[in-house]
């Protein structure tokens, strides 16, 4: 698993590992727990992007050392606070739009996000599918 994860690293130098809070993964799993949602009971779990996120969450939570490192990093590593704040702000923005039922704001925000990722989506789909295939094989 580690070798496959290294192979698909987005880092220019995958040998030089930097601790990560994995805040999005921790938040997702915390939300499932608080809402008493079993992701395996949901049909969305069958989509490749969701299976990839679920697999990453499983990988994180089955590796106690990595999970502890993620929690420590989230609490004490100030070098990643900017990235974590960006994540927090994005979640807050989406949450506010959804809570207010602002469909026009939702469409605008969605379209801006879609434009930002437009040139990256096909490569991301290919990478995700290949990673899932490799991880399922091992």
PDB file of C-alpha atoms in Angstrom:
ATOM      1  CA  UNK A   1       0.000   0.000   0.000  1.00  0.00           C
ATOM      2  CA  UNK A   2       2.781   2.440   0.905  1.00  0.00           C
ATOM      3  CA  UNK A   3       4.565   1.802  -2.397  1.00  0.00           C
ATOM      4  CA  UNK A   4       1.389   2.453  -4.396  1.00  0.00           C
ATOM      5  CA  UNK A   5       0.617   5.599  -2.405  1.00  0.00           C
ATOM      6  CA  UNK A   6       4.169   6.862  -3.020  1.00  0.00           C
ATOM      7  CA  UNK A   7       3.847   6.138  -6.717  1.00  0.00           C
ATOM      8  CA  UNK A   8       0.719   8.300  -6.954  1.00  0.00           C
ATOM      9  CA  UNK A   9       2.047  11.102  -4.761  1.00  0.00           C
ATOM     10  CA  UNK A  10       1.435  14.634  -6.018  1.00  0.00           C
ATOM     11  CA  UNK A  11       4.701  15.779  -4.475  1.00  0.00           C
ATOM     12  CA  UNK A  12       7.554  16.573  -6.840  1.00  0.00           C
ATOM     13  CA  UNK A  13       9.820  14.577  -4.535  1.00  0.00           C
ATOM     14  CA  UNK A  14       7.781  11.662  -3.186  1.00  0.00           C
ATOM     15  CA  UNK A  15      10.758  10.459  -1.122  1.00  0.00           C
ATOM     16  CA  UNK A  16      10.617  13.599   1.005  1.00  0.00           C
ATOM     17  CA  UNK A  17       7.461  13.106   3.069  1.00  0.00           C
ATOM     18  CA  UNK A  18       5.808  16.024   4.856  1.00  0.00           C
ATOM     19  CA  UNK A  19       3.317  15.409   7.679  1.00  0.00           C
ATOM     20  CA  UNK A  20      -0.303  16.168   6.786  1.00  0.00           C
ATOM     21  CA  UNK A  21      -3.300  16.745   9.032  1.00  0.00           C
ATOM     22  CA  UNK A  22      -5.617  14.975   6.549  1.00  0.00           C
ATOM     23  CA  UNK A  23      -8.247  17.376   7.840  1.00  0.00           C
ATOM     24  CA  UNK A  24     -10.695  16.619   5.018  1.00  0.00           C
ATOM     25  CA  UNK A  25     -10.524  12.877   5.729  1.00  0.00           C
ATOM     26  CA  UNK A  26     -10.808  13.332   9.502  1.00  0.00           C
ATOM     27  CA  UNK A  27     -13.766  15.697   8.987  1.00  0.00           C
ATOM     28  CA  UNK A  28     -15.516  13.296   6.626  1.00  0.00           C
ATOM     29  CA  UNK A  29     -15.188  10.353   9.030  1.00  0.00           C
ATOM     30  CA  UNK A  30     -16.223  12.537  11.984  1.00  0.00           C
ATOM     31  CA  UNK A  31     -19.344  13.625  10.075  1.00  0.00           C
ATOM     32  CA  UNK A  32     -20.232   9.999   9.317  1.00  0.00           C
ATOM     33  CA  UNK A  33     -19.805   9.171  12.988  1.00  0.00           C
ATOM     34  CA  UNK A  34     -21.871  12.108  14.251  1.00  0.00           C
ATOM     35  CA  UNK A  35     -24.644  11.432  11.717  1.00  0.00           C
ATOM     36  CA  UNK A  36     -24.429   7.668  12.326  1.00  0.00           C
ATOM     37  CA  UNK A  37     -23.876   7.070   8.605  1.00  0.00           C
ATOM     38  CA  UNK A  38     -22.353   3.846   7.391  1.00  0.00           C
ATOM     39  CA  UNK A  39     -20.726   4.774   4.066  1.00  0.00           C
ATOM     40  CA  UNK A  40     -20.903   1.147   2.908  1.00  0.00           C
ATOM     41  CA  UNK A  41     -24.714   1.307   3.064  1.00  0.00           C
ATOM     42  CA  UNK A  42     -24.811   4.223   0.630  1.00  0.00           C
ATOM     43  CA  UNK A  43     -24.932   3.712  -3.136  1.00  0.00           C
ATOM     44  CA  UNK A  44     -22.563   6.637  -3.661  1.00  0.00           C
ATOM     45  CA  UNK A  45     -19.885   4.356  -2.205  1.00  0.00           C
ATOM     46  CA  UNK A  46     -19.883   2.558  -5.555  1.00  0.00           C
ATOM     47  CA  UNK A  47     -18.585   5.569  -7.520  1.00  0.00           C
ATOM     48  CA  UNK A  48     -14.823   5.576  -8.197  1.00  0.00           C
ATOM     49  CA  UNK A  49     -14.141   8.992  -6.581  1.00  0.00           C
ATOM     50  CA  UNK A  50     -15.990   7.990  -3.418  1.00  0.00           C
ATOM     51  CA  UNK A  51     -14.341   4.578  -3.310  1.00  0.00           C
ATOM     52  CA  UNK A  52     -10.995   6.334  -3.532  1.00  0.00           C
ATOM     53  CA  UNK A  53     -11.842   8.679  -0.631  1.00  0.00           C
ATOM     54  CA  UNK A  54     -13.200   5.769   1.387  1.00  0.00           C
ATOM     55  CA  UNK A  55     -10.048   3.772   0.668  1.00  0.00           C
ATOM     56  CA  UNK A  56      -7.865   6.670   1.782  1.00  0.00           C
ATOM     57  CA  UNK A  57      -9.931   7.004   4.972  1.00  0.00           C
ATOM     58  CA  UNK A  58      -9.557   3.274   5.640  1.00  0.00           C
ATOM     59  CA  UNK A  59      -5.821   3.492   4.998  1.00  0.00           C
ATOM     60  CA  UNK A  60      -5.495   6.394   7.441  1.00  0.00           C
ATOM     61  CA  UNK A  61      -7.589   4.826  10.205  1.00  0.00           C
ATOM     62  CA  UNK A  62      -6.017   1.365   9.912  1.00  0.00           C
ATOM     63  CA  UNK A  63      -2.524   2.818  10.271  1.00  0.00           C
ATOM     64  CA  UNK A  64      -2.331   3.944  13.921  1.00  0.00           C
ATOM     65  CA  UNK A  65       1.036   5.627  13.446  1.00  0.00           C
ATOM     66  CA  UNK A  66      -0.209   7.680  10.480  1.00  0.00           C
ATOM     67  CA  UNK A  67      -3.467   8.539  12.256  1.00  0.00           C
ATOM     68  CA  UNK A  68      -1.598   9.724  15.359  1.00  0.00           C
ATOM     69  CA  UNK A  69       0.780  11.734  13.171  1.00  0.00           C
ATOM     70  CA  UNK A  70      -2.201  13.345  11.420  1.00  0.00           C
ATOM     71  CA  UNK A  71      -3.816  14.341  14.706  1.00  0.00           C
ATOM     72  CA  UNK A  72      -0.519  15.686  16.085  1.00  0.00           C
ATOM     73  CA  UNK A  73       0.066  17.602  12.856  1.00  0.00           C
ATOM     74  CA  UNK A  74      -3.430  19.101  12.941  1.00  0.00           C
ATOM     75  CA  UNK A  75      -2.926  20.231  16.519  1.00  0.00           C
ATOM     76  CA  UNK A  76       0.682  21.402  16.561  1.00  0.00           C
ATOM     77  CA  UNK A  77       2.210  21.893  13.084  1.00  0.00           C
ATOM     78  CA  UNK A  78       1.858  25.577  12.274  1.00  0.00           C
ATOM     79  CA  UNK A  79       3.410  25.148   8.808  1.00  0.00           C
ATOM     80  CA  UNK A  80       0.187  23.641   7.430  1.00  0.00           C
ATOM     81  CA  UNK A  81      -2.276  25.951   9.167  1.00  0.00           C
ATOM     82  CA  UNK A  82      -2.733  28.001   5.994  1.00  0.00           C
ATOM     83  CA  UNK A  83      -3.820  24.931   4.021  1.00  0.00           C
ATOM     84  CA  UNK A  84      -6.106  23.765   6.819  1.00  0.00           C
ATOM     85  CA  UNK A  85      -7.614  27.256   7.067  1.00  0.00           C
ATOM     86  CA  UNK A  86      -8.304  27.223   3.313  1.00  0.00           C
ATOM     87  CA  UNK A  87     -10.073  23.882   3.717  1.00  0.00           C
ATOM     88  CA  UNK A  88     -12.070  25.195   6.677  1.00  0.00           C
ATOM     89  CA  UNK A  89     -13.066  28.330   4.756  1.00  0.00           C
ATOM     90  CA  UNK A  90     -14.173  26.323   1.715  1.00  0.00           C
ATOM     91  CA  UNK A  91     -16.289  24.009   3.874  1.00  0.00           C
ATOM     92  CA  UNK A  92     -17.807  26.995   5.658  1.00  0.00           C
ATOM     93  CA  UNK A  93     -18.643  28.664   2.310  1.00  0.00           C
ATOM     94  CA  UNK A  94     -20.344  25.550   0.915  1.00  0.00           C
ATOM     95  CA  UNK A  95     -22.158  24.950   4.200  1.00  0.00           C
ATOM     96  CA  UNK A  96     -23.529  28.501   4.290  1.00  0.00           C
ATOM     97  CA  UNK A  97     -24.708  28.328   0.673  1.00  0.00           C
ATOM     98  CA  UNK A  98     -26.487  25.024   1.309  1.00  0.00           C
ATOM     99  CA  UNK A  99     -27.969  26.081   4.667  1.00  0.00           C
ATOM    100  CA  UNK A 100     -29.420  29.264   3.146  1.00  0.00           C
ATOM    101  CA  UNK A 101     -30.879  27.324   0.221  1.00  0.00           C
ATOM    102  CA  UNK A 102     -29.113  29.720  -2.142  1.00  0.00           C
ATOM    103  CA  UNK A 103     -29.395  27.812  -5.426  1.00  0.00           C
ATOM    104  CA  UNK A 104     -27.935  30.683  -7.476  1.00  0.00           C
ATOM    105  CA  UNK A 105     -25.002  30.971  -5.074  1.00  0.00           C
ATOM    106  CA  UNK A 106     -24.569  27.209  -5.261  1.00  0.00           C
ATOM    107  CA  UNK A 107     -24.494  27.251  -9.075  1.00  0.00           C
ATOM    108  CA  UNK A 108     -22.034  30.164  -9.113  1.00  0.00           C
ATOM    109  CA  UNK A 109     -19.731  28.522  -6.557  1.00  0.00           C
ATOM    110  CA  UNK A 110     -19.997  25.149  -8.320  1.00  0.00           C
ATOM    111  CA  UNK A 111     -19.207  26.664 -11.728  1.00  0.00           C
ATOM    112  CA  UNK A 112     -16.200  28.554 -10.339  1.00  0.00           C
ATOM    113  CA  UNK A 113     -14.905  25.353  -8.753  1.00  0.00           C
ATOM    114  CA  UNK A 114     -15.555  23.408 -11.950  1.00  0.00           C
ATOM    115  CA  UNK A 115     -13.638  26.001 -13.984  1.00  0.00           C
ATOM    116  CA  UNK A 116     -10.717  25.845 -11.558  1.00  0.00           C
ATOM    117  CA  UNK A 117     -10.464  22.052 -11.867  1.00  0.00           C
ATOM    118  CA  UNK A 118     -11.457  21.823 -15.566  1.00  0.00           C
ATOM    119  CA  UNK A 119      -7.997  21.064 -16.923  1.00  0.00           C
ATOM    120  CA  UNK A 120      -7.224  18.645 -14.078  1.00  0.00           C
ATOM    121  CA  UNK A 121     -10.336  16.444 -14.101  1.00  0.00           C
ATOM    122  CA  UNK A 122      -9.473  13.969 -16.841  1.00  0.00           C
ATOM    123  CA  UNK A 123      -5.989  13.356 -15.450  1.00  0.00           C
ATOM    124  CA  UNK A 124      -7.484  13.012 -11.957  1.00  0.00           C
ATOM    125  CA  UNK A 125     -10.073  10.497 -13.165  1.00  0.00           C
ATOM    126  CA  UNK A 126      -7.374   8.434 -14.828  1.00  0.00           C
ATOM    127  CA  UNK A 127      -5.101   8.570 -11.768  1.00  0.00           C
ATOM    128  CA  UNK A 128      -7.963   7.687  -9.402  1.00  0.00           C
ATOM    129  CA  UNK A 129      -9.059   4.717 -11.497  1.00  0.00           C
ATOM    130  CA  UNK A 130      -5.487   3.472 -11.828  1.00  0.00           C
ATOM    131  CA  UNK A 131      -4.818   3.848  -8.085  1.00  0.00           C
ATOM    132  CA  UNK A 132      -8.020   1.992  -7.202  1.00  0.00           C
ATOM    133  CA  UNK A 133      -7.130  -0.778  -9.648  1.00  0.00           C
ATOM    134  CA  UNK A 134      -3.621  -1.097  -8.184  1.00  0.00           C
ATOM    135  CA  UNK A 135      -4.804  -1.052  -4.574  1.00  0.00           C
ATOM    136  CA  UNK A 136      -7.521  -3.638  -5.272  1.00  0.00           C
ATOM    137  CA  UNK A 137      -4.929  -5.911  -6.896  1.00  0.00           C
ATOM    138  CA  UNK A 138      -2.631  -5.923  -3.835  1.00  0.00           C
TER     139      UNK A 138
END
